[in-house]
Coordinates of C-alpha atoms and ligand atoms in Angstrom, one line a residue:
M1 CA 8.0 -2.2 11.0
C2 CA 9.3 -2.2 7.4
G3 CA 6.9 -2.1 4.4
I4 CA 7.5 -3.8 1.1
V5 CA 5.8 -3.2 -2.3
A6 CA 6.6 -4.7 -5.7
Y7 CA 5.0 -4.5 -9.1
I8 CA 5.3 -6.3 -12.4
G9 CA 3.0 -5.7 -15.4
K10 CA 2.4 -3.5 -18.4
K11 CA 2.0 -0.2 -16.5
D12 CA 4.8 2.1 -15.3
A13 CA 5.9 0.6 -12.0
Y14 CA 7.1 3.8 -10.2
P15 CA 3.8 5.5 -9.4
I16 CA 2.3 2.2 -8.2
L17 CA 5.3 1.6 -6.0
I18 CA 5.3 5.1 -4.5
N19 CA 1.6 5.1 -3.9
G20 CA 1.9 1.7 -2.3
L21 CA 4.6 3.0 0.1
K22 CA 2.4 5.9 1.0
R23 CA -0.4 3.5 1.9
L24 CA 2.1 1.7 4.2
E25 CA 3.4 4.9 5.9
Y26 CA 1.2 4.1 8.9
R27 CA 3.5 1.3 9.8
G28 CA 6.2 3.7 10.9
Y29 CA 9.6 4.0 9.1
D30 CA 12.8 6.1 8.9
S31 CA 13.9 5.7 5.2
A32 CA 12.5 4.7 1.8
G33 CA 13.8 3.4 -1.5
V34 CA 12.9 1.9 -4.9
A35 CA 14.6 -0.2 -7.5
L36 CA 13.4 -0.2 -11.2
L37 CA 14.5 -2.3 -14.1
N38 CA 14.0 -0.3 -17.3
D39 CA 13.6 -1.4 -20.9
K40 CA 17.4 -0.8 -21.4
N41 CA 18.1 -3.5 -18.8
E42 CA 19.4 -0.9 -16.4
L43 CA 18.7 -1.6 -12.7
N44 CA 18.2 1.9 -11.1
V45 CA 18.1 2.1 -7.3
Y46 CA 17.1 5.3 -5.5
K47 CA 17.0 5.3 -1.7
T48 CA 17.1 8.0 1.0
K49 CA 16.7 8.5 4.8
G50 CA 13.5 10.3 5.6
K51 CA 9.9 10.1 4.3
V52 CA 8.5 8.8 1.0
S53 CA 8.1 12.5 0.0
D54 CA 11.9 12.8 0.4
L55 CA 12.3 9.8 -1.9
E56 CA 10.1 11.4 -4.5
A57 CA 12.1 14.6 -4.4
F58 CA 15.3 12.6 -4.7
T59 CA 14.1 10.8 -7.8
K60 CA 13.0 14.0 -9.6
A61 CA 14.7 14.2 -13.1
K62 CA 16.1 10.7 -12.6
D63 CA 15.2 7.7 -14.8
I64 CA 12.2 6.2 -13.1
S65 CA 11.0 4.2 -16.1
G66 CA 10.3 0.5 -16.0
H67 CA 7.4 -2.0 -15.7
I68 CA 8.9 -3.9 -12.9
G69 CA 10.1 -2.7 -9.5
I70 CA 10.4 -3.1 -5.8
A71 CA 10.1 -0.5 -3.1
H72 CA 10.6 -0.4 0.7
T73 CA 10.0 1.7 3.8
R74 CA 12.6 0.8 6.5
W75 CA 12.2 0.8 10.3
A76 CA 15.8 0.3 11.3
T77 CA 16.7 -2.9 13.1
H78 CA 20.3 -3.4 11.9
G79 CA 22.2 -0.3 11.3
E80 CA 21.2 3.3 11.8
P81 CA 18.7 5.0 9.5
N82 CA 20.7 6.4 6.6
D83 CA 20.9 6.3 2.8
I84 CA 23.4 3.3 2.8
N85 CA 21.3 1.1 5.1
A86 CA 18.1 2.0 3.3
H87 CA 16.6 -0.7 1.0
P88 CA 16.7 -1.9 -1.8
H89 CA 20.1 -3.6 -1.5
L90 CA 22.1 -4.8 -4.5
S91 CA 24.2 -7.9 -4.8
R92 CA 28.0 -7.6 -5.4
S93 CA 27.5 -7.8 -9.2
G94 CA 24.8 -5.2 -9.2
N95 CA 22.5 -7.7 -11.0
I96 CA 20.0 -8.4 -8.2
A97 CA 18.0 -5.9 -6.1
L98 CA 16.3 -7.1 -2.9
I99 CA 13.9 -5.6 -0.3
H100 CA 13.3 -7.2 3.1
N101 CA 11.0 -6.9 6.1
G102 CA 12.2 -8.9 9.1
I103 CA 15.4 -9.9 10.9
I104 CA 17.9 -12.5 9.7
E105 CA 19.2 -13.7 13.1
N106 CA 22.3 -15.5 11.7
Y107 CA 23.3 -12.8 9.3
L108 CA 26.7 -12.2 11.0
T109 CA 27.7 -15.8 10.5
I110 CA 26.7 -15.7 6.9
R111 CA 28.4 -12.4 6.4
K112 CA 31.7 -13.8 7.9
E113 CA 31.6 -16.8 5.5
L114 CA 31.0 -14.5 2.5
E115 CA 33.7 -12.1 3.6
N116 CA 36.1 -15.0 3.9
R117 CA 35.3 -15.6 0.2
G118 CA 36.1 -12.0 -0.8
Y119 CA 32.7 -10.4 -0.4
E120 CA 32.7 -6.8 0.8
F121 CA 29.6 -5.0 2.3
K122 CA 28.7 -1.4 2.1
S123 CA 26.0 -1.4 4.7
S124 CA 25.6 -2.9 8.2
T125 CA 22.3 -4.5 7.3
D126 CA 21.3 -8.2 7.4
T127 CA 19.5 -7.6 4.1
E128 CA 22.7 -6.9 2.1
V129 CA 24.1 -10.1 3.4
L130 CA 20.9 -12.0 2.3
V131 CA 21.0 -10.6 -1.3
N132 CA 24.7 -11.6 -1.6
L133 CA 24.0 -15.1 -0.2
I134 CA 21.4 -15.6 -2.9
E135 CA 23.7 -14.4 -5.6
D136 CA 26.5 -16.6 -4.2
V137 CA 24.2 -19.7 -4.4
Q138 CA 23.2 -18.7 -8.0
L139 CA 26.8 -18.4 -9.2
T140 CA 28.2 -21.4 -7.4
Q141 CA 25.3 -23.8 -8.0
K142 CA 24.5 -22.4 -11.5
V143 CA 20.8 -22.1 -10.8
D144 CA 18.2 -19.4 -11.6
L145 CA 17.1 -16.7 -9.1
F146 CA 14.0 -18.7 -8.0
E147 CA 16.0 -21.8 -7.1
A148 CA 18.9 -19.8 -5.7
T149 CA 16.5 -17.9 -3.4
R150 CA 14.9 -21.2 -2.2
I151 CA 18.3 -22.8 -1.5
A152 CA 19.7 -19.7 0.3
L153 CA 16.6 -19.4 2.6
N154 CA 17.4 -22.9 3.9
H155 CA 20.5 -21.4 5.4
V156 CA 18.7 -18.5 7.0
N157 CA 17.2 -18.2 10.5
G158 CA 14.8 -15.5 11.4
A159 CA 11.9 -13.6 9.8
Y160 CA 11.7 -12.3 6.2
A161 CA 9.3 -11.0 3.6
I162 CA 11.4 -10.4 0.6
A163 CA 11.0 -9.4 -3.1
L164 CA 13.8 -9.6 -5.7
I165 CA 14.3 -8.4 -9.3
E166 CA 17.2 -9.3 -11.6
K167 CA 18.9 -7.6 -14.6
G168 CA 18.1 -9.4 -17.8
H169 CA 14.8 -10.7 -16.4
P170 CA 12.3 -7.9 -16.8
D171 CA 9.4 -10.4 -16.8
T172 CA 10.2 -12.1 -13.4
L173 CA 9.7 -11.2 -9.8
I174 CA 10.7 -13.5 -6.9
A175 CA 9.3 -13.3 -3.4
A176 CA 9.3 -15.3 -0.2
R177 CA 8.3 -15.0 3.4
K178 CA 8.7 -16.4 6.9
G179 CA 7.3 -14.7 10.0
S180 CA 6.8 -11.3 8.3
P181 CA 3.5 -10.7 6.5
M182 CA 3.1 -10.7 2.7
V183 CA 0.2 -10.6 0.3
V184 CA 0.2 -11.0 -3.5
G185 CA -2.4 -9.2 -5.7
I186 CA -3.3 -10.8 -9.0
G187 CA -4.4 -8.4 -11.8
K188 CA -4.8 -8.8 -15.5
N189 CA -1.3 -9.9 -16.5
E190 CA 0.1 -7.9 -13.7
F191 CA 1.1 -8.7 -10.1
F192 CA 1.4 -6.7 -6.9
I193 CA 3.3 -7.7 -3.8
A194 CA 2.9 -5.9 -0.4
S195 CA 3.3 -6.3 3.3
D196 CA -0.5 -6.1 3.7
A197 CA -3.4 -5.4 1.5
T198 CA -3.6 -1.6 1.8
P199 CA -1.3 -0.8 -1.2
I200 CA -3.3 -3.3 -3.3
V201 CA -6.8 -1.9 -2.5
G202 CA -8.4 -0.5 -5.7
L203 CA -5.8 -2.3 -7.9
T204 CA -7.2 -5.8 -7.8
S205 CA -9.6 -7.8 -5.7
K206 CA -7.8 -11.2 -6.1
V207 CA -5.1 -12.0 -3.5
V208 CA -3.0 -14.9 -2.4
Y209 CA -1.6 -14.9 1.1
I210 CA 1.9 -16.5 1.1
E211 CA 2.5 -18.9 3.9
N212 CA 5.7 -19.2 6.0
E213 CA 8.7 -20.7 4.2
E214 CA 7.1 -20.4 0.8
V215 CA 9.0 -19.0 -2.3
M216 CA 7.1 -17.5 -5.2
K217 CA 8.0 -16.9 -8.8
V218 CA 5.9 -14.4 -10.8
K219 CA 6.6 -14.5 -14.6
L220 CA 4.4 -12.4 -16.9
G221 CA 2.3 -14.6 -19.2
E222 CA 2.6 -17.6 -16.8
D223 CA 0.7 -18.7 -13.7
L224 CA 2.1 -17.8 -10.3
K225 CA 4.6 -20.5 -9.1
L226 CA 4.8 -21.3 -5.4
K227 CA 6.9 -23.9 -3.6
T228 CA 8.2 -24.4 -0.1
I229 CA 11.9 -23.9 0.7
D230 CA 12.0 -27.7 0.8
D231 CA 11.0 -27.7 -2.9
V232 CA 7.4 -28.9 -2.5
E233 CA 5.1 -27.4 -5.1
I234 CA 2.1 -25.5 -3.6
T235 CA -1.1 -24.6 -5.3
P236 CA -1.8 -20.9 -4.7
Y237 CA -5.1 -20.3 -2.8
I238 CA -6.7 -17.2 -4.4
Q239 CA -9.0 -15.2 -2.1
K240 CA -11.2 -12.2 -2.5
L241 CA -9.7 -9.0 -1.0
Q242 CA -11.8 -7.9 2.0
L243 CA -10.9 -4.2 1.9
N244 CA -12.2 -1.3 -0.2
L245 CA -10.7 2.1 -1.0
E246 CA -12.7 4.4 1.1
S247 CA -12.2 2.2 4.1
I248 CA -8.5 3.2 4.1
E249 CA -8.9 6.9 3.3
K250 CA -9.5 9.5 6.1
G251 CA -13.2 10.2 5.3
G252 CA -12.9 13.9 6.0
F253 CA -11.3 13.5 9.4
D254 CA -7.9 15.2 10.2
H255 CA -6.4 11.9 11.2
F256 CA -7.0 8.2 10.7
M257 CA -7.1 7.9 14.5
L258 CA -10.0 10.3 14.8
K259 CA -11.9 8.6 12.0
E260 CA -11.4 5.3 13.7
I261 CA -12.5 6.6 17.1
Y262 CA -15.7 7.8 15.5
E263 CA -16.2 4.5 13.6
Q264 CA -16.7 2.6 16.9
P265 CA -20.5 2.7 17.0
T266 CA -20.4 1.0 13.6
T267 CA -17.4 -1.3 14.2
V268 CA -18.8 -2.6 17.5
R269 CA -22.1 -3.2 15.8
D270 CA -20.4 -5.0 12.9
T271 CA -18.4 -7.1 15.3
M272 CA -21.6 -8.3 17.0
R273 CA -23.5 -8.8 13.8
G274 CA -24.6 -12.4 13.3
R275 CA -23.3 -13.3 16.7
L276 CA -25.4 -11.3 19.3
H277 CA -29.0 -12.3 18.8
A278 CA -31.0 -10.0 21.1
D279 CA -34.3 -11.2 19.7
L280 CA -33.4 -14.8 20.6
G281 CA -31.5 -14.0 23.7
T282 CA -28.4 -15.8 22.7
V283 CA -24.9 -15.5 21.4
T284 CA -23.2 -17.6 18.7
L285 CA -19.5 -17.5 17.9
G286 CA -19.4 -19.7 14.9
G287 CA -15.6 -19.5 14.6
I288 CA -15.0 -21.4 17.8
F289 CA -18.3 -23.4 18.0
D290 CA -16.5 -26.7 17.6
Y291 CA -14.1 -25.8 20.4
E292 CA -16.7 -25.0 23.1
K293 CA -16.3 -28.4 24.8
K294 CA -12.6 -28.0 24.9
I295 CA -13.0 -24.5 26.4
L296 CA -15.5 -25.8 29.1
N297 CA -13.2 -28.6 30.0
A298 CA -10.0 -26.6 29.8
R299 CA -7.6 -27.0 32.7
N300 CA -6.5 -23.4 32.2
I301 CA -7.6 -20.6 29.9
I302 CA -4.7 -18.3 29.2
I303 CA -4.9 -15.0 27.2
V304 CA -1.7 -13.9 25.5
A305 CA -1.4 -10.5 23.8
C306 CA 0.6 -7.2 23.7
G307 CA -0.2 -3.6 24.4
T308 CA -3.8 -2.6 23.9
S309 CA -4.8 -6.1 23.0
W310 CA -3.5 -7.2 26.4
H311 CA -5.7 -4.6 28.0
A312 CA -8.7 -5.9 26.1
G313 CA -7.7 -9.4 27.3
L314 CA -7.7 -8.2 30.9
V315 CA -11.2 -6.7 30.5
G316 CA -12.3 -10.1 29.1
S317 CA -10.8 -12.0 32.0
Y318 CA -12.9 -10.1 34.5
L319 CA -16.1 -10.8 32.5
I320 CA -15.4 -14.4 31.8
E321 CA -14.7 -15.2 35.5
L322 CA -17.8 -13.1 36.6
Y323 CA -20.2 -14.7 34.2
S324 CA -19.0 -18.3 34.0
G325 CA -16.8 -19.0 37.0
I326 CA -14.0 -20.1 34.7
R327 CA -10.6 -18.8 35.8
V328 CA -8.6 -16.9 33.2
K329 CA -4.9 -15.9 33.3
V330 CA -3.8 -12.9 31.2
E331 CA -0.2 -12.9 30.1
Y332 CA 2.0 -10.5 28.2
A333 CA 3.0 -12.6 25.1
S334 CA 6.5 -11.1 25.3
E335 CA 7.0 -12.5 28.8
F336 CA 5.1 -15.8 28.2
R337 CA 7.3 -16.7 25.3
Y338 CA 10.6 -16.5 27.2
R339 CA 9.7 -17.9 30.6
N340 CA 9.1 -21.5 29.7
P341 CA 5.4 -21.3 30.8
V342 CA 3.7 -24.3 32.4
I343 CA 1.2 -25.3 29.7
F344 CA -0.9 -28.5 29.5
P345 CA -2.4 -30.3 26.5
D346 CA -5.8 -29.6 27.9
D347 CA -5.1 -25.9 28.2
V348 CA -6.8 -23.3 25.9
V349 CA -4.7 -20.3 24.9
I350 CA -6.4 -17.3 23.4
A351 CA -4.2 -15.0 21.3
I352 CA -5.5 -11.4 20.8
S353 CA -4.0 -9.3 18.1
Q354 CA -5.3 -6.5 15.9
S355 CA -2.7 -6.9 13.2
G356 CA -2.4 -10.7 13.5
E357 CA 1.3 -10.2 12.9
T358 CA 2.8 -9.3 16.3
A359 CA 6.0 -11.3 16.6
D360 CA 5.8 -11.8 20.4
T361 CA 2.2 -13.1 20.1
L362 CA 3.1 -15.4 17.2
A363 CA 5.9 -16.8 19.3
A364 CA 3.6 -17.3 22.3
I365 CA 1.3 -19.2 20.0
E366 CA 4.1 -21.5 18.8
I367 CA 5.1 -22.3 22.3
A368 CA 1.5 -23.1 23.3
K369 CA 1.1 -25.3 20.3
E370 CA 4.4 -27.1 21.0
K371 CA 3.1 -28.0 24.4
G372 CA -0.1 -29.4 22.9
A373 CA -2.6 -26.6 24.0
T374 CA -5.5 -25.6 21.9
V375 CA -4.9 -22.1 20.5
L376 CA -7.7 -19.7 19.5
G377 CA -7.3 -16.3 17.9
I378 CA -9.1 -13.0 18.1
C379 CA -7.7 -11.0 15.1
N380 CA -8.8 -8.0 13.1
V381 CA -7.0 -8.8 9.8
I382 CA -8.4 -11.6 7.7
G383 CA -5.8 -14.0 6.5
S384 CA -3.2 -12.6 8.9
S385 CA -0.5 -15.0 10.3
I386 CA -2.1 -15.4 13.7
S387 CA -5.5 -16.2 12.1
R388 CA -3.7 -18.9 10.1
V389 CA -1.6 -20.5 12.8
T390 CA -4.4 -20.8 15.4
D391 CA -6.8 -23.7 15.6
A392 CA -9.8 -21.5 15.3
G393 CA -10.9 -18.0 16.2
V394 CA -13.2 -15.0 16.0
Y395 CA -12.5 -12.0 13.7
T396 CA -13.2 -8.5 15.1
H397 CA -14.8 -6.8 12.1
A398 CA -13.3 -3.4 12.9
G399 CA -12.0 -2.8 9.4
P400 CA -8.4 -1.7 8.7
E401 CA -7.0 0.3 11.6
I402 CA -4.5 2.7 10.1
G403 CA -3.7 4.9 13.1
V404 CA -0.8 3.4 15.1
A405 CA -2.7 4.0 18.3
S406 CA -5.3 1.3 18.6
T407 CA -8.8 2.5 19.3
K408 CA -11.6 0.7 17.4
A409 CA -9.7 -2.6 17.6
F410 CA -9.8 -2.3 21.4
T411 CA -13.6 -1.9 21.6
A412 CA -14.1 -4.6 19.0
Q413 CA -11.9 -7.0 20.9
V414 CA -13.8 -6.2 24.2
A415 CA -17.0 -6.8 22.3
V416 CA -15.9 -10.2 21.2
L417 CA -14.6 -11.1 24.7
T418 CA -17.9 -9.9 26.2
M419 CA -19.9 -12.2 23.8
F420 CA -17.5 -15.0 24.6
A421 CA -18.1 -14.5 28.3
I422 CA -21.9 -14.5 27.8
R423 CA -21.7 -17.7 25.7
L424 CA -19.7 -19.3 28.5
A425 CA -22.4 -18.1 30.9
E426 CA -25.0 -19.9 28.8
L427 CA -22.9 -23.1 28.6
T428 CA -22.0 -23.2 32.3
G429 CA -25.3 -21.9 33.8
Y430 CA -23.1 -20.1 36.3
I431 CA -25.4 -17.1 36.4
P432 CA -29.3 -17.0 36.1
K433 CA -30.8 -17.1 32.6
S434 CA -32.6 -13.8 33.4
K435 CA -29.2 -12.1 34.0
I436 CA -27.9 -13.5 30.7
M437 CA -30.9 -12.0 28.9
E438 CA -30.3 -8.7 30.6
L439 CA -26.6 -8.8 29.5
I440 CA -27.6 -9.6 25.9
H441 CA -30.2 -6.8 25.7
E442 CA -27.8 -4.2 27.2
L443 CA -25.0 -5.3 24.9
D444 CA -27.3 -4.7 22.0
L445 CA -27.6 -1.1 23.1
I446 CA -23.9 -0.4 23.4
P447 CA -23.3 0.8 19.8
E448 CA -25.9 3.5 20.4
K449 CA -24.4 4.4 23.8
I450 CA -20.9 4.7 22.2
K451 CA -22.4 7.2 19.8
T452 CA -23.9 9.2 22.8
T453 CA -20.6 9.0 24.6
L454 CA -18.8 10.4 21.6
E455 CA -21.3 13.3 21.4
R456 CA -21.0 14.0 25.1
S457 CA -17.2 13.8 25.2
K458 CA -16.1 15.8 22.1
D459 CA -16.1 19.3 23.6
I460 CA -15.2 18.5 27.2
T461 CA -12.2 16.4 26.1
K462 CA -11.0 19.3 23.9
E463 CA -11.3 21.7 26.9
I464 CA -9.4 19.3 29.2
A465 CA -6.8 18.7 26.5
M466 CA -6.1 22.4 26.3
Q467 CA -5.5 22.4 30.1
M468 CA -3.4 19.2 30.0
K469 CA -1.3 19.7 26.9
D470 CA 1.8 20.9 28.8
V471 CA 1.8 18.5 31.7
H472 CA 4.7 16.1 32.1
N473 CA 2.9 13.3 33.9
A474 CA -0.6 11.9 34.4
L475 CA -2.1 9.1 36.6
Y476 CA -5.1 7.0 35.4
L477 CA -7.0 5.2 38.2
G478 CA -9.7 2.6 38.0
R479 CA -11.0 -0.5 39.8
L480 CA -12.0 -4.0 38.6
Q481 CA -12.7 -3.9 34.8
N482 CA -12.0 -0.2 34.8
F483 CA -8.4 -0.9 35.8
P484 CA -7.5 -2.1 32.3
V485 CA -9.3 1.1 31.1
A486 CA -6.9 3.1 33.2
L487 CA -4.0 1.2 31.6
E488 CA -5.4 1.8 28.1
G489 CA -6.1 5.5 28.7
A490 CA -2.5 5.9 29.9
L491 CA -1.1 4.0 27.0
K492 CA -3.0 6.2 24.5
L493 CA -1.7 9.4 26.1
K494 CA 1.9 8.0 26.2
E495 CA 2.1 6.8 22.7
I496 CA 0.7 9.7 20.8
S497 CA 1.5 12.8 23.0
Y498 CA 4.8 11.5 24.5
I499 CA 3.6 12.6 28.0
H500 CA 4.5 10.0 30.7
A501 CA 1.3 8.4 32.1
E502 CA 0.6 5.5 34.3
G503 CA -2.5 3.4 34.8
Y504 CA -3.0 1.9 38.3
P505 CA -5.7 0.1 40.2
A506 CA -7.2 2.9 42.2
A507 CA -6.8 1.1 45.5
E508 CA -3.1 0.7 44.9
M509 CA -2.6 4.5 45.2
K510 CA -2.1 4.3 48.9
H511 CA 0.8 1.8 48.3
G512 CA 3.0 4.3 46.7
P513 CA 1.7 6.5 43.8
I514 CA -0.1 8.8 46.3
A515 CA 3.4 10.3 46.9
L516 CA 3.2 11.7 43.4
I517 CA 0.1 13.7 44.0
D518 CA 0.4 17.5 44.0
K519 CA -1.1 20.4 42.1
D520 CA 0.9 19.5 39.0
M521 CA -0.3 15.9 38.8
P522 CA -3.5 15.4 36.8
V523 CA -5.4 12.3 38.0
I524 CA -7.9 10.7 35.7
F525 CA -10.5 8.6 37.6
I526 CA -12.7 6.0 35.8
A527 CA -15.4 6.1 38.5
T528 CA -18.3 4.3 36.9
N529 CA -18.3 1.1 39.0
K530 CA -21.4 0.6 41.0
S531 CA -19.9 -2.1 43.2
T532 CA -16.9 -0.2 44.3
Y533 CA -18.2 3.4 44.0
E534 CA -17.8 4.4 47.6
K535 CA -14.2 3.2 47.5
V536 CA -13.4 5.3 44.5
V537 CA -15.0 8.3 46.2
S538 CA -12.5 7.9 49.0
N539 CA -9.7 7.7 46.5
V540 CA -10.9 10.9 44.9
Q541 CA -11.0 12.6 48.3
E542 CA -7.4 11.5 49.0
V543 CA -6.3 13.1 45.7
K544 CA -8.4 16.2 46.4
A545 CA -6.8 16.6 49.8
R546 CA -3.4 16.8 48.1
Q547 CA -4.4 19.4 45.5
G548 CA -4.3 16.9 42.7
K549 CA -6.1 18.0 39.5
I550 CA -9.1 15.6 39.2
I551 CA -10.6 14.5 35.9
S552 CA -13.4 11.9 36.2
V553 CA -15.3 9.7 33.9
V554 CA -18.6 9.0 35.7
T555 CA -22.0 7.5 34.9
E556 CA -24.6 10.1 34.0
G557 CA -26.4 11.4 37.1
D558 CA -23.3 11.0 39.4
V559 CA -23.2 13.5 42.2
L560 CA -20.4 12.8 44.7
V561 CA -17.4 12.3 42.4
K562 CA -18.7 15.1 40.2
E563 CA -18.7 17.6 43.1
M564 CA -15.0 16.9 43.8
S565 CA -13.7 16.8 40.2
D566 CA -12.2 19.7 38.3
Y567 CA -13.6 18.2 35.1
V568 CA -16.2 15.5 34.6
I569 CA -17.1 13.4 31.5
E570 CA -20.5 11.6 31.8
I571 CA -21.1 8.4 30.0
P572 CA -24.5 6.7 29.6
D573 CA -25.6 4.3 32.4
T574 CA -24.9 0.7 31.5
E575 CA -24.2 -2.7 33.0
C576 CA -21.1 -2.0 35.1
T577 CA -19.0 -4.7 33.4
Y578 CA -19.7 -2.9 30.1
A579 CA -18.1 0.4 31.3
P580 CA -14.8 -0.3 29.4
L581 CA -16.7 -0.1 26.1
L582 CA -17.9 3.4 26.9
A583 CA -15.4 4.8 29.4
T584 CA -12.4 4.2 27.0
I585 CA -14.0 6.5 24.4
P586 CA -13.3 9.9 26.2
L587 CA -9.8 8.7 27.1
Q588 CA -9.1 8.1 23.4
L589 CA -10.4 11.5 22.5
L590 CA -8.5 13.2 25.4
A591 CA -5.2 11.6 24.2
Y592 CA -6.0 12.5 20.6
Y593 CA -6.6 16.2 21.3
I594 CA -3.6 16.6 23.7
A595 CA -1.4 15.1 20.9
V596 CA -2.9 17.4 18.3
Y597 CA -2.4 20.5 20.6
R598 CA 1.2 19.4 21.1
G599 CA 1.8 19.2 17.4
C600 CA 2.6 15.5 17.5
N601 CA 2.3 13.1 14.6
V602 CA -0.9 11.5 15.7
D603 CA -1.2 8.7 13.1
Q604 CA 2.5 7.9 13.0
P605 CA 4.0 8.6 16.5
R606 CA 7.7 8.6 16.8
N607 CA 9.5 5.3 17.4
L608 CA 6.3 3.3 17.0
A609 CA 5.0 0.9 14.4
K610 CA 1.5 -0.3 13.7
S611 CA 2.5 -3.9 13.8
V612 CA 5.5 -5.0 15.8
T613 CA 6.7 -7.9 13.7
V614 CA 10.2 -7.7 15.1
E615 CA 11.3 -8.6 18.7
Ligands
LIG1 C1 -1.7 0.2 20.9 O1 -2.2 1.5 20.7 C2 -0.3 0.0 20.4 N1 -0.2 0.5 19.1 C3 0.3 -1.3 20.6 O2 0.4 -1.5 22.0 C4 -0.5 -2.6 20.1 O3 -1.7 -2.7 20.8 C5 0.4 -3.8 20.3 O4 1.6 -3.6 19.6 C6 -0.3 -5.1 19.9 O5 -0.5 -5.1 18.5 P1 -1.5 -6.2 17.9 O6 -2.9 -6.0 18.6 O7 -1.6 -5.9 16.4 O8 -1.0 -7.5 18.2

């Protein structure tokens, strides 16, 4: 996922741009670059493969002056990671510099047309094609950069968040977006542009979220100008920034991921605040209140998401069906969007996304809307694309999640889905009111039980991690709502320690995976279910009989599974459907410590991005 940062104002642009890129490093990238227009009207571009620190080393003793600039971290989509393909890219004349996050799907066609007119390209990127298309429009139609950008983007298919600067115009910054995120910070006669709010935190608290297919002109001394690519003037909607500085720093932890794991008692409490009323014995989800009738009368409820958010959706589906008798289908957004799904106008689709920018999930939403369905969102980023294209939704108040591996967002999503399931139980009367009261009171205790789980898990997960750090495979097994926990535990291990791991329904073991069991295969059981406990005990026995290494997450007081396990992590007793909110915690810590012991880059794992806004 690329990151973009731009600045125009009275201060030196370079330090603001570099710090902004560092705030965006969590998105994952392979090269970085900056373009600055100095007071002598020189447009200096510095870019290099590698990290932002490599860019800083590269710009030592170079002219980094200027009060206007653009900067970029690239996650290669077109062309390998190298200095040539890194952004910013210059137009043929050298007068315009552009940075871009997204994919121009028809760039080869445009490149061919420009080559037929004598253009030559240095890189293999779609971005270099775009900056030359814009200059070509400017020259042939004799218009300024703002108008040339608008016209050019009418010929472009795909996703973009772009910022441009031009020689001879030190007071003007142009930007535009479609499909890729962008936020504009408004300071005192200075402006900031970034892929998300993290580079802007602490610099201003006034922001404007640019909508799809909008082009913006920032000119010092003038108000921000905004229009659609169809040339319709837009009044910018200025909002208050929801983040603060300490919320994106590490707070004394070694990694953002560990900080975010330990934030979960607070973030789950914050997510339930104002929604779970234990004193009144009820739940209110204001964001979707007006849609409750539609939900109750829905022909189908379909959850679409990716990765960890999909796992949260799977947990939610178990609870919704158990508490309300309403059937729920959970789909990978990436599959849903391409298989021409059967969707009816009276369907309700629920999109779950931490970032609110995942391309596959956004595409799934578009398809559901085209087919007339009502689309609700569960997002963690206020003002994100998904939160703006859905009919309504519920924010998870987990705060910015910087670590690429999602942790606190997962438990916040499950908390929202649990409240949603309880609300549906109230509306349908499917389960007794006494049971609903029990569920509400127990849910209110969960933040404290997460805290206890963290305390109980810390040392034992370190000990297990030391034993597991050199394994090559791992199997995670759970039943019912602990099956998605098995999937989530396996994903955590895979994505930050690079150890192959699989999550499976425990009962499925006998249909194949049991062939994998030997003394070198660690098997992690999530064995907290009361209703299927005896079955899980048999599964543990089957693994034991084949010398498998057994690690079990059990409910405190467990005896049988504990006896057979090599390692046991005990979580507090709770309503069995709430186990995912607790059992996931030790699995997050286990993956974290294994990754640390393996020397992996925990917050920015290789090949991964925090928000997958490309397909
Ligand atoms: C989770 O640890 C991964 N980083 C990834 O699977 C993530 O959950 C997925 O890309 C979906 O992201 P979203 O929630 O922002 O849509």
